mmCIF file of C-alpha atoms and ligand atoms in Angstrom:
data_model
loop_
_atom_site.group_PDB
_atom_site.id
_atom_site.type_symbol
_atom_site.label_atom_id
_atom_site.label_comp_id
_atom_site.label_asym_id
_atom_site.label_seq_id
_atom_site.Cartn_x
_atom_site.Cartn_y
_atom_site.Cartn_z
ATOM 1 C CA UNK G 1 114.130 114.782 140.680
ATOM 2 C CA UNK G 2 113.722 112.235 137.903
ATOM 3 C CA UNK G 3 111.222 113.190 135.255
ATOM 4 C CA UNK G 4 108.044 111.129 135.263
ATOM 5 C CA UNK G 5 108.132 108.884 132.189
ATOM 6 C CA UNK G 6 105.624 109.800 129.527
ATOM 7 C CA UNK G 7 102.913 107.159 129.277
ATOM 8 C CA UNK G 8 103.364 106.540 125.585
ATOM 9 C CA UNK G 9 102.416 102.889 125.926
ATOM 10 C CA UNK G 10 98.965 103.981 126.907
ATOM 11 C CA UNK G 11 96.494 103.414 124.113
ATOM 12 C CA UNK G 12 94.235 106.364 123.291
ATOM 13 C CA UNK G 13 90.857 106.198 125.086
ATOM 14 C CA UNK G 14 91.860 102.748 126.239
ATOM 15 C CA UNK G 15 88.579 101.766 127.837
ATOM 16 C CA UNK G 16 86.494 102.576 124.810
ATOM 17 C CA UNK G 17 88.805 100.732 122.461
ATOM 18 C CA UNK G 18 88.978 97.709 124.718
ATOM 19 C CA UNK G 19 85.215 97.484 124.829
ATOM 20 C CA UNK G 20 84.961 97.581 121.044
ATOM 21 C CA UNK G 21 87.749 95.012 120.704
ATOM 22 C CA UNK G 22 86.021 92.655 123.121
ATOM 23 C CA UNK G 23 82.743 92.927 121.256
ATOM 24 C CA UNK G 24 84.493 92.507 117.925
ATOM 25 C CA UNK G 25 86.153 89.311 119.074
ATOM 26 C CA UNK G 26 82.887 87.852 120.320
ATOM 27 C CA UNK G 27 81.092 88.847 117.146
ATOM 28 C CA UNK G 28 83.615 87.462 114.661
ATOM 29 C CA UNK G 29 84.690 84.259 116.452
ATOM 30 C CA UNK G 30 81.750 82.096 115.302
ATOM 31 C CA UNK G 31 82.883 82.599 111.702
ATOM 32 C CA UNK G 32 86.557 81.945 112.301
ATOM 33 C CA UNK G 33 87.967 78.634 111.072
ATOM 34 C CA UNK G 34 91.415 77.956 112.477
ATOM 35 C CA UNK G 35 91.456 74.189 112.353
ATOM 36 C CA UNK G 36 90.423 73.153 108.899
ATOM 37 C CA UNK G 37 90.148 69.424 109.246
ATOM 38 C CA UNK G 38 86.576 69.318 110.494
ATOM 39 C CA UNK G 39 85.265 72.249 108.477
ATOM 40 C CA UNK G 40 82.109 71.767 106.429
ATOM 41 C CA UNK G 41 80.779 74.553 104.269
ATOM 42 C CA UNK G 42 77.228 73.319 104.744
ATOM 43 C CA UNK G 43 77.509 74.305 108.434
ATOM 44 C CA UNK G 44 77.527 77.977 107.433
ATOM 45 C CA UNK G 45 74.262 79.483 106.206
ATOM 46 C CA UNK G 46 74.825 82.421 103.810
ATOM 47 C CA UNK G 47 71.616 84.001 105.163
ATOM 48 C CA UNK G 48 72.842 83.946 108.770
ATOM 49 C CA UNK G 49 72.743 87.296 110.561
ATOM 50 C CA UNK G 50 73.977 86.110 113.943
ATOM 51 C CA UNK G 51 70.441 85.997 115.332
ATOM 52 C CA UNK G 52 69.873 89.683 114.493
ATOM 53 C CA UNK G 53 66.725 90.577 112.590
ATOM 54 C CA UNK G 54 66.483 93.363 110.014
ATOM 55 C CA UNK G 55 65.336 95.659 112.851
ATOM 56 C CA UNK G 56 68.928 95.402 114.125
ATOM 57 C CA UNK G 57 70.243 96.963 110.906
ATOM 58 C CA UNK G 58 70.497 100.540 112.221
ATOM 59 C CA UNK G 59 72.291 99.300 115.356
ATOM 60 C CA UNK G 60 74.606 97.208 113.211
ATOM 61 C CA UNK G 61 75.383 100.292 111.124
ATOM 62 C CA UNK G 62 76.221 102.203 114.282
ATOM 63 C CA UNK G 63 78.417 99.329 115.480
ATOM 64 C CA UNK G 64 80.165 99.383 112.100
ATOM 65 C CA UNK G 65 80.775 103.134 112.388
ATOM 66 C CA UNK G 66 82.302 102.653 115.875
ATOM 67 C CA UNK G 67 84.288 99.695 114.591
ATOM 68 C CA UNK G 68 85.675 101.737 111.714
ATOM 69 C CA UNK G 69 86.705 104.421 114.173
ATOM 70 C CA UNK G 70 88.496 101.854 116.354
ATOM 71 C CA UNK G 71 90.108 100.323 113.294
ATOM 72 C CA UNK G 72 91.482 103.699 112.227
ATOM 73 C CA UNK G 73 93.084 104.144 115.643
ATOM 74 C CA UNK G 74 94.618 100.682 115.616
ATOM 75 C CA UNK G 75 95.934 101.277 112.118
ATOM 76 C CA UNK G 76 97.499 104.531 113.262
ATOM 77 C CA UNK G 77 99.437 102.600 115.922
ATOM 78 C CA UNK G 78 100.365 99.901 113.409
ATOM 79 C CA UNK G 79 101.805 102.600 111.147
ATOM 80 C CA UNK G 80 103.612 104.454 113.941
ATOM 81 C CA UNK G 81 105.114 101.248 115.307
ATOM 82 C CA UNK G 82 106.208 100.123 111.842
ATOM 83 C CA UNK G 83 106.933 96.503 112.830
ATOM 84 C CA UNK G 84 104.001 94.342 111.762
ATOM 85 C CA UNK G 85 102.353 93.981 108.377
ATOM 86 C CA UNK G 86 98.746 92.838 108.005
ATOM 87 C CA UNK G 87 97.512 90.965 104.944
ATOM 88 C CA UNK G 88 93.754 90.622 104.413
ATOM 89 C CA UNK G 89 92.714 88.250 101.647
ATOM 90 C CA UNK G 90 89.238 88.351 100.121
ATOM 91 C CA UNK G 91 87.840 85.473 98.093
ATOM 92 C CA UNK G 92 84.279 84.967 96.896
ATOM 93 C CA UNK G 93 81.982 84.088 94.046
ATOM 94 C CA UNK G 94 81.002 87.061 91.853
ATOM 95 C CA UNK G 95 78.612 89.612 93.380
ATOM 96 C CA UNK G 96 79.234 88.354 96.926
ATOM 97 C CA UNK G 97 80.196 91.891 97.950
ATOM 98 C CA UNK G 98 84.009 91.835 98.111
ATOM 99 C CA UNK G 99 84.385 95.341 96.730
ATOM 100 C CA UNK G 100 81.717 96.806 99.020
ATOM 101 C CA UNK G 101 83.139 95.089 102.112
ATOM 102 C CA UNK G 102 86.636 96.378 101.343
ATOM 103 C CA UNK G 103 85.329 99.885 100.643
ATOM 104 C CA UNK G 104 83.223 100.139 103.805
ATOM 105 C CA UNK G 105 85.519 98.441 106.266
ATOM 106 C CA UNK G 106 88.584 100.406 105.187
ATOM 107 C CA UNK G 107 86.704 103.709 104.784
ATOM 108 C CA UNK G 108 88.116 105.221 107.978
ATOM 109 C CA UNK G 109 91.757 104.236 107.625
ATOM 110 C CA UNK G 110 94.529 106.504 106.455
ATOM 111 C CA UNK G 111 95.087 105.702 102.746
ATOM 112 C CA UNK G 112 98.847 106.010 103.299
ATOM 113 C CA UNK G 113 98.732 102.961 105.532
ATOM 114 C CA UNK G 114 96.730 100.772 103.210
ATOM 115 C CA UNK G 115 97.509 99.005 99.927
ATOM 116 C CA UNK G 116 94.931 97.182 97.784
ATOM 117 C CA UNK G 117 95.850 94.706 95.032
ATOM 118 C CA UNK G 118 93.360 92.971 92.723
ATOM 119 C CA UNK G 119 94.264 89.751 90.979
ATOM 120 C CA UNK G 120 92.486 88.931 87.735
ATOM 121 C CA UNK G 121 93.240 86.411 84.989
ATOM 122 C CA UNK G 122 97.030 86.209 84.942
ATOM 123 C CA UNK G 123 98.965 88.097 82.255
ATOM 124 C CA UNK G 124 101.531 86.430 79.984
ATOM 125 C CA UNK G 125 104.286 87.767 82.219
ATOM 126 C CA UNK G 126 102.595 86.402 85.344
ATOM 127 C CA UNK G 127 102.108 83.001 83.709
ATOM 128 C CA UNK G 128 105.838 82.936 83.088
ATOM 129 C CA UNK G 129 106.386 82.635 86.854
ATOM 130 C CA UNK G 130 105.419 80.432 89.801
ATOM 131 C CA UNK G 131 101.860 81.016 91.030
ATOM 132 C CA UNK G 132 102.854 82.924 94.181
ATOM 133 C CA UNK G 133 105.052 85.386 92.303
ATOM 134 C CA UNK G 134 102.556 88.059 91.379
ATOM 135 C CA UNK G 135 101.135 88.094 94.920
ATOM 136 C CA UNK G 136 104.488 88.212 96.711
ATOM 137 C CA UNK G 137 105.288 91.369 94.746
ATOM 138 C CA UNK G 138 102.268 93.071 96.301
ATOM 139 C CA UNK G 139 102.738 92.084 99.958
ATOM 140 C CA UNK G 140 102.242 94.904 102.453
ATOM 141 C CA UNK G 141 105.205 96.716 103.944
ATOM 142 C CA UNK G 142 105.659 96.799 107.707
ATOM 143 C CA UNK G 143 103.213 99.186 109.332
ATOM 144 C CA UNK G 144 100.719 98.719 106.478
ATOM 145 C CA UNK G 145 97.489 96.849 105.879
ATOM 146 C CA UNK G 146 97.564 95.051 102.519
ATOM 147 C CA UNK G 147 94.334 93.901 100.941
ATOM 148 C CA UNK G 148 94.213 91.208 98.278
ATOM 149 C CA UNK G 149 91.023 91.313 96.233
ATOM 150 C CA UNK G 150 91.389 87.676 95.071
ATOM 151 C CA UNK G 151 94.824 86.117 95.490
ATOM 152 C CA UNK G 152 96.987 83.028 95.023
ATOM 153 C CA UNK G 153 93.940 81.110 96.258
ATOM 154 C CA UNK G 154 92.518 81.466 92.720
ATOM 155 C CA UNK G 155 95.122 78.888 91.771
ATOM 156 C CA UNK G 156 93.306 76.270 93.859
ATOM 157 C CA UNK G 157 89.814 77.584 93.006
ATOM 158 C CA UNK G 158 89.141 78.720 89.430
ATOM 159 C CA UNK G 159 92.127 76.713 88.186
ATOM 160 C CA UNK G 160 90.902 73.599 89.996
ATOM 161 C CA UNK G 161 87.386 74.024 88.607
ATOM 162 C CA UNK G 162 88.854 74.577 85.113
ATOM 163 C CA UNK G 163 92.042 72.473 85.047
ATOM 164 C CA UNK G 164 92.538 73.460 81.394
ATOM 165 C CA UNK G 165 94.027 76.721 82.779
ATOM 166 C CA UNK G 166 96.994 74.670 83.937
ATOM 167 C CA UNK G 167 98.024 74.181 80.327
ATOM 168 C CA UNK G 168 98.251 77.941 79.826
ATOM 169 C CA UNK G 169 100.381 78.180 82.985
ATOM 170 C CA UNK G 170 103.442 76.827 81.129
ATOM 171 C CA UNK G 171 104.274 74.353 83.881
ATOM 172 C CA UNK G 172 106.488 71.412 82.920
ATOM 173 C CA UNK G 173 103.920 68.677 82.089
ATOM 174 C CA UNK G 174 105.464 66.177 84.502
ATOM 175 C CA UNK G 175 104.553 68.542 87.375
ATOM 176 C CA UNK G 176 100.860 68.466 86.511
ATOM 177 C CA UNK G 177 100.054 65.236 88.320
ATOM 178 C CA UNK G 178 97.146 64.259 90.537
ATOM 179 C CA UNK G 179 98.945 65.609 93.609
ATOM 180 C CA UNK G 180 99.208 69.130 92.193
ATOM 181 C CA UNK G 181 96.452 70.474 94.503
ATOM 182 C CA UNK G 182 97.933 68.841 97.615
ATOM 183 C CA UNK G 183 101.253 70.407 96.685
ATOM 184 C CA UNK G 184 99.699 73.821 96.221
ATOM 185 C CA UNK G 185 97.896 73.676 99.581
ATOM 186 C CA UNK G 186 101.173 72.700 101.216
ATOM 187 C CA UNK G 187 103.024 75.520 99.451
ATOM 188 C CA UNK G 188 100.372 78.031 100.540
ATOM 189 C CA UNK G 189 100.591 76.822 104.151
ATOM 190 C CA UNK G 190 104.373 77.181 104.060
ATOM 191 C CA UNK G 191 104.159 80.606 102.433
ATOM 192 C CA UNK G 192 101.769 81.867 105.091
ATOM 193 C CA UNK G 193 103.925 80.406 107.857
ATOM 194 C CA UNK G 194 106.909 82.173 106.316
ATOM 195 C CA UNK G 195 104.975 85.453 106.339
ATOM 196 C CA UNK G 196 103.984 84.952 109.991
ATOM 197 C CA UNK G 197 107.603 84.371 111.010
ATOM 198 C CA UNK G 198 108.472 87.601 109.253
ATOM 199 C CA UNK G 199 105.901 89.708 111.059
ATOM 200 C CA UNK G 200 103.156 89.701 108.414
ATOM 201 C CA UNK G 201 99.911 88.343 109.817
ATOM 202 C CA UNK G 202 97.381 86.909 107.398
ATOM 203 C CA UNK G 203 93.591 86.851 107.742
ATOM 204 C CA UNK G 204 91.481 85.308 104.993
ATOM 205 C CA UNK G 205 87.849 85.997 104.216
ATOM 206 C CA UNK G 206 85.499 83.885 102.167
ATOM 207 C CA UNK G 207 82.314 85.881 101.605
ATOM 208 C CA UNK G 208 79.793 83.089 101.371
ATOM 209 C CA UNK G 209 76.823 84.158 99.220
ATOM 210 C CA UNK G 210 74.029 81.775 98.203
ATOM 211 C CA UNK G 211 73.358 80.916 94.592
ATOM 212 C CA UNK G 212 69.872 82.374 94.965
ATOM 213 C CA UNK G 213 71.138 85.728 96.236
ATOM 214 C CA UNK G 214 73.779 85.831 93.487
ATOM 215 C CA UNK G 215 70.990 85.459 90.909
ATOM 216 C CA UNK G 216 69.094 88.341 92.511
ATOM 217 C CA UNK G 217 72.197 90.555 92.444
ATOM 218 C CA UNK G 218 73.001 89.627 88.822
ATOM 219 C CA UNK G 219 69.458 90.535 87.755
ATOM 220 C CA UNK G 220 69.814 93.842 89.601
ATOM 221 C CA UNK G 221 73.075 94.513 87.762
ATOM 222 C CA UNK G 222 71.338 93.830 84.447
ATOM 223 C CA UNK G 223 68.232 95.863 85.220
ATOM 224 C CA UNK G 224 69.917 98.891 86.790
ATOM 225 C CA UNK G 225 71.830 100.906 84.131
ATOM 226 C CA UNK G 226 74.209 102.258 86.810
ATOM 227 C CA UNK G 227 75.206 98.692 87.642
ATOM 228 C CA UNK G 228 75.476 97.336 84.083
ATOM 229 C CA UNK G 229 79.239 97.890 84.070
ATOM 230 C CA UNK G 230 79.609 95.430 86.932
ATOM 231 C CA UNK G 231 78.121 92.551 84.978
ATOM 232 C CA UNK G 232 79.821 90.323 82.468
ATOM 233 C CA UNK G 233 78.404 87.271 80.728
ATOM 234 C CA UNK G 234 81.355 85.194 81.950
ATOM 235 C CA UNK G 235 80.176 85.773 85.549
ATOM 236 C CA UNK G 236 76.920 84.009 84.658
ATOM 237 C CA UNK G 237 78.877 81.194 83.015
ATOM 238 C CA UNK G 238 80.915 80.560 86.171
ATOM 239 C CA UNK G 239 77.644 80.317 88.078
ATOM 240 C CA UNK G 240 76.883 77.051 86.295
ATOM 241 C CA UNK G 241 79.929 75.530 88.026
ATOM 242 C CA UNK G 242 78.572 76.441 91.466
ATOM 243 C CA UNK G 243 78.843 72.973 93.007
ATOM 244 C CA UNK G 244 82.425 72.546 91.798
ATOM 245 C CA UNK G 245 83.343 75.941 93.246
ATOM 246 C CA UNK G 246 81.771 75.144 96.628
ATOM 247 C CA UNK G 247 83.671 71.866 96.725
ATOM 248 C CA UNK G 248 86.914 73.695 95.877
ATOM 249 C CA UNK G 249 86.236 76.363 98.532
ATOM 250 C CA UNK G 250 85.510 73.761 101.180
ATOM 251 C CA UNK G 251 88.645 71.796 100.429
ATOM 252 C CA UNK G 252 90.765 74.947 100.268
ATOM 253 C CA UNK G 253 89.539 76.021 103.723
ATOM 254 C CA UNK G 254 90.039 72.552 105.190
ATOM 255 C CA UNK G 255 93.587 72.502 103.896
ATOM 256 C CA UNK G 256 94.728 76.047 104.633
ATOM 257 C CA UNK G 257 92.911 77.226 107.792
ATOM 258 C CA UNK G 258 95.433 77.399 110.628
ATOM 259 C CA UNK G 259 95.633 79.027 114.029
ATOM 260 C CA UNK G 260 98.196 81.462 112.609
ATOM 261 C CA UNK G 261 96.337 82.213 109.370
ATOM 262 C CA UNK G 262 92.639 81.542 109.915
ATOM 263 C CA UNK G 263 89.835 81.755 107.389
ATOM 264 C CA UNK G 264 86.667 83.656 108.201
ATOM 265 C CA UNK G 265 83.675 82.186 106.409
ATOM 266 C CA UNK G 266 81.346 85.173 106.400
ATOM 267 C CA UNK G 267 77.633 84.840 105.580
ATOM 268 C CA UNK G 268 77.163 87.185 102.629
ATOM 269 C CA UNK G 269 73.472 87.279 101.689
ATOM 270 C CA UNK G 270 73.046 90.404 103.844
ATOM 271 C CA UNK G 271 75.667 93.021 103.082
ATOM 272 C CA UNK G 272 75.224 94.958 106.333
ATOM 273 C CA UNK G 273 76.011 91.808 108.311
ATOM 274 C CA UNK G 274 78.994 90.812 106.147
ATOM 275 C CA UNK G 275 80.594 94.208 106.714
ATOM 276 C CA UNK G 276 80.199 94.110 110.484
ATOM 277 C CA UNK G 277 81.748 90.631 110.685
ATOM 278 C CA UNK G 278 84.689 91.611 108.467
ATOM 279 C CA UNK G 279 85.336 94.819 110.437
ATOM 280 C CA UNK G 280 85.142 92.862 113.703
ATOM 281 C CA UNK G 281 87.631 90.245 112.472
ATOM 282 C CA UNK G 282 90.084 92.933 111.319
ATOM 283 C CA UNK G 283 89.842 94.706 114.684
ATOM 284 C CA UNK G 284 90.482 91.391 116.442
ATOM 285 C CA UNK G 285 93.505 90.747 114.229
ATOM 286 C CA UNK G 286 95.028 94.189 114.857
ATOM 287 C CA UNK G 287 94.394 93.924 118.576
ATOM 288 C CA UNK G 288 96.183 90.563 118.694
ATOM 289 C CA UNK G 289 99.412 92.414 117.838
ATOM 290 C CA UNK G 290 99.428 94.337 121.148
ATOM 291 C CA UNK G 291 100.026 97.601 119.292
ATOM 292 C CA UNK G 292 101.178 100.773 120.996
ATOM 293 C CA UNK G 293 102.806 104.013 119.946
ATOM 294 C CA UNK G 294 106.616 103.890 119.977
ATOM 295 C CA UNK G 295 108.063 104.823 123.322
ATOM 296 C CA UNK G 296 110.036 108.037 123.475
ATOM 297 C CA UNK G 297 113.378 107.695 125.278
ATOM 298 C CA UNK G 298 115.046 110.259 127.602
ATOM 299 C CA UNK G 299 117.266 111.649 124.809
ATOM 300 C CA UNK G 300 114.281 112.351 122.604
ATOM 301 C CA UNK G 301 112.378 113.881 125.530
ATOM 302 C CA UNK G 302 115.319 116.201 126.225
ATOM 303 C CA UNK G 303 115.427 117.147 122.550
ATOM 304 C CA UNK G 304 111.681 117.903 122.518
ATOM 305 C CA UNK G 305 111.991 120.022 125.665
ATOM 306 C CA UNK G 306 114.902 121.947 124.091
ATOM 307 C CA UNK G 307 112.995 122.668 120.880
ATOM 308 C CA UNK G 308 109.899 123.692 122.848
ATOM 309 C CA UNK G 309 111.966 126.146 124.886
ATOM 310 C CA UNK G 310 113.516 127.601 121.731
ATOM 311 C CA UNK G 311 110.115 127.936 120.013
ATOM 312 C CA UNK G 312 108.572 129.669 123.026
ATOM 313 C CA UNK G 313 111.525 132.043 123.241
ATOM 314 C CA UNK G 314 111.120 133.199 119.590
HETATM 315 P P1 LIG X 1 84.183 92.256 89.953
HETATM 316 O O1 LIG X 1 83.405 92.354 91.214
HETATM 317 O O2 LIG X 1 84.478 93.586 89.365
HETATM 318 O O3 LIG X 1 83.613 91.276 88.983
HETATM 319 P P2 LIG X 1 86.356 90.426 90.093
HETATM 320 O O4 LIG X 1 87.343 90.195 91.196
HETATM 321 O O5 LIG X 1 85.383 89.328 89.847
HETATM 322 O O6 LIG X 1 85.617 91.751 90.424
HETATM 323 P P3 LIG X 1 87.003 90.309 87.290
HETATM 324 O O7 LIG X 1 87.426 91.390 86.378
HETATM 325 O O8 LIG X 1 85.694 89.674 87.076
HETATM 326 O O9 LIG X 1 87.160 90.818 88.802
HETATM 327 O O10 LIG X 1 88.205 89.247 87.143
HETATM 328 C C1 LIG X 1 88.528 88.299 87.992
HETATM 329 C C2 LIG X 1 88.518 86.994 87.247
HETATM 330 O O11 LIG X 1 89.851 86.531 87.101
HETATM 331 C C3 LIG X 1 87.773 85.971 88.071
HETATM 332 O O12 LIG X 1 86.845 85.257 87.293
HETATM 333 C C4 LIG X 1 88.883 85.070 88.560
HETATM 334 O O13 LIG X 1 88.456 83.743 88.779
HETATM 335 C C5 LIG X 1 89.894 85.193 87.454
HETATM 336 N N1 LIG X 1 91.229 84.804 87.930
HETATM 337 C C6 LIG X 1 91.913 85.314 88.971
HETATM 338 N N2 LIG X 1 93.069 84.649 89.167
HETATM 339 C C7 LIG X 1 93.116 83.690 88.213
HETATM 340 C C8 LIG X 1 94.060 82.675 87.892
HETATM 341 N N3 LIG X 1 95.175 82.518 88.586
HETATM 342 N N4 LIG X 1 93.778 81.881 86.840
HETATM 343 C C9 LIG X 1 92.660 82.052 86.131
HETATM 344 N N5 LIG X 1 91.731 82.974 86.384
HETATM 345 C C10 LIG X 1 91.946 83.792 87.406
HETATM 346 MG MG1 LIG X 2 83.981 89.372 88.233
#
């Protein structure tokens, strides 16, 4: 009699996971921008908590804990399957909570399956290359989740707000024309399409904090000695360019949000809410890959049965 095939395609505790995935999709969709053309930043309120009041905080924390659990299981399948890569990009003004969101949302995943890269002011070596170079070196391997804490998007954000940085970038002067930003948006779209066709899916997060809340968080960083290290005077200087940054963010999202590589514009004045939305979007992204554990063929099953027999006979 033929052996009954092992149901390795079955996802662990399928029902439970499916319920969480469904909720995650519903929760994160309102913040997903996958057709940029009509996007307006003013449509998103940084204080938004999806209609949940602060009394919902404990429930949100519980949902986050369940979400993190689901995420860990999906990541385990991603790793075992070893086919897809997942790139999560985080962009935000200072003190919007990038670090905290990354820390909380990824807290349950196996560190072996996760790679974080932070991109600061470019080094001399980095400036000696095209603007995508330093980021392409840090792309996630198959089976891994890669996180970019800032990214090549800085080259259409901080560099656009301070075009004097272009001079330091050593570009041939004739390439610094008025269409430089259009060209960069186009190059980013092509790069992300290239990644998608190679099995690396990209999800981008803009943590949208208000200027008022940023001020509150800066003051907290100054007043609390344990948080002093997080504050630098240059952060406060960038704050004075707020309007220019918001304009650059809006244009960047309009130009680079696609069905394949959507932006999530996440309200960021309430950290608990930001984290739930980010976790939900990551769960949705992983689920979209239809992950399952690799199927074990008849040869492998025979081998396992043989080894089991030998072990039991010891
Ligand atoms: P933290 O929360 O610790 O402040 P951070 O991501 O803001 O984290 P910083 O050490 O402040 O880290 O450095 C990042 C700085 O580098 C940002 O001000 C960012 O705009 C700047 N930066 C990143 N990429 C570029 C670039 N390509 N050109 C110029 N500046 C850049
Ligand atoms: Mg900073």
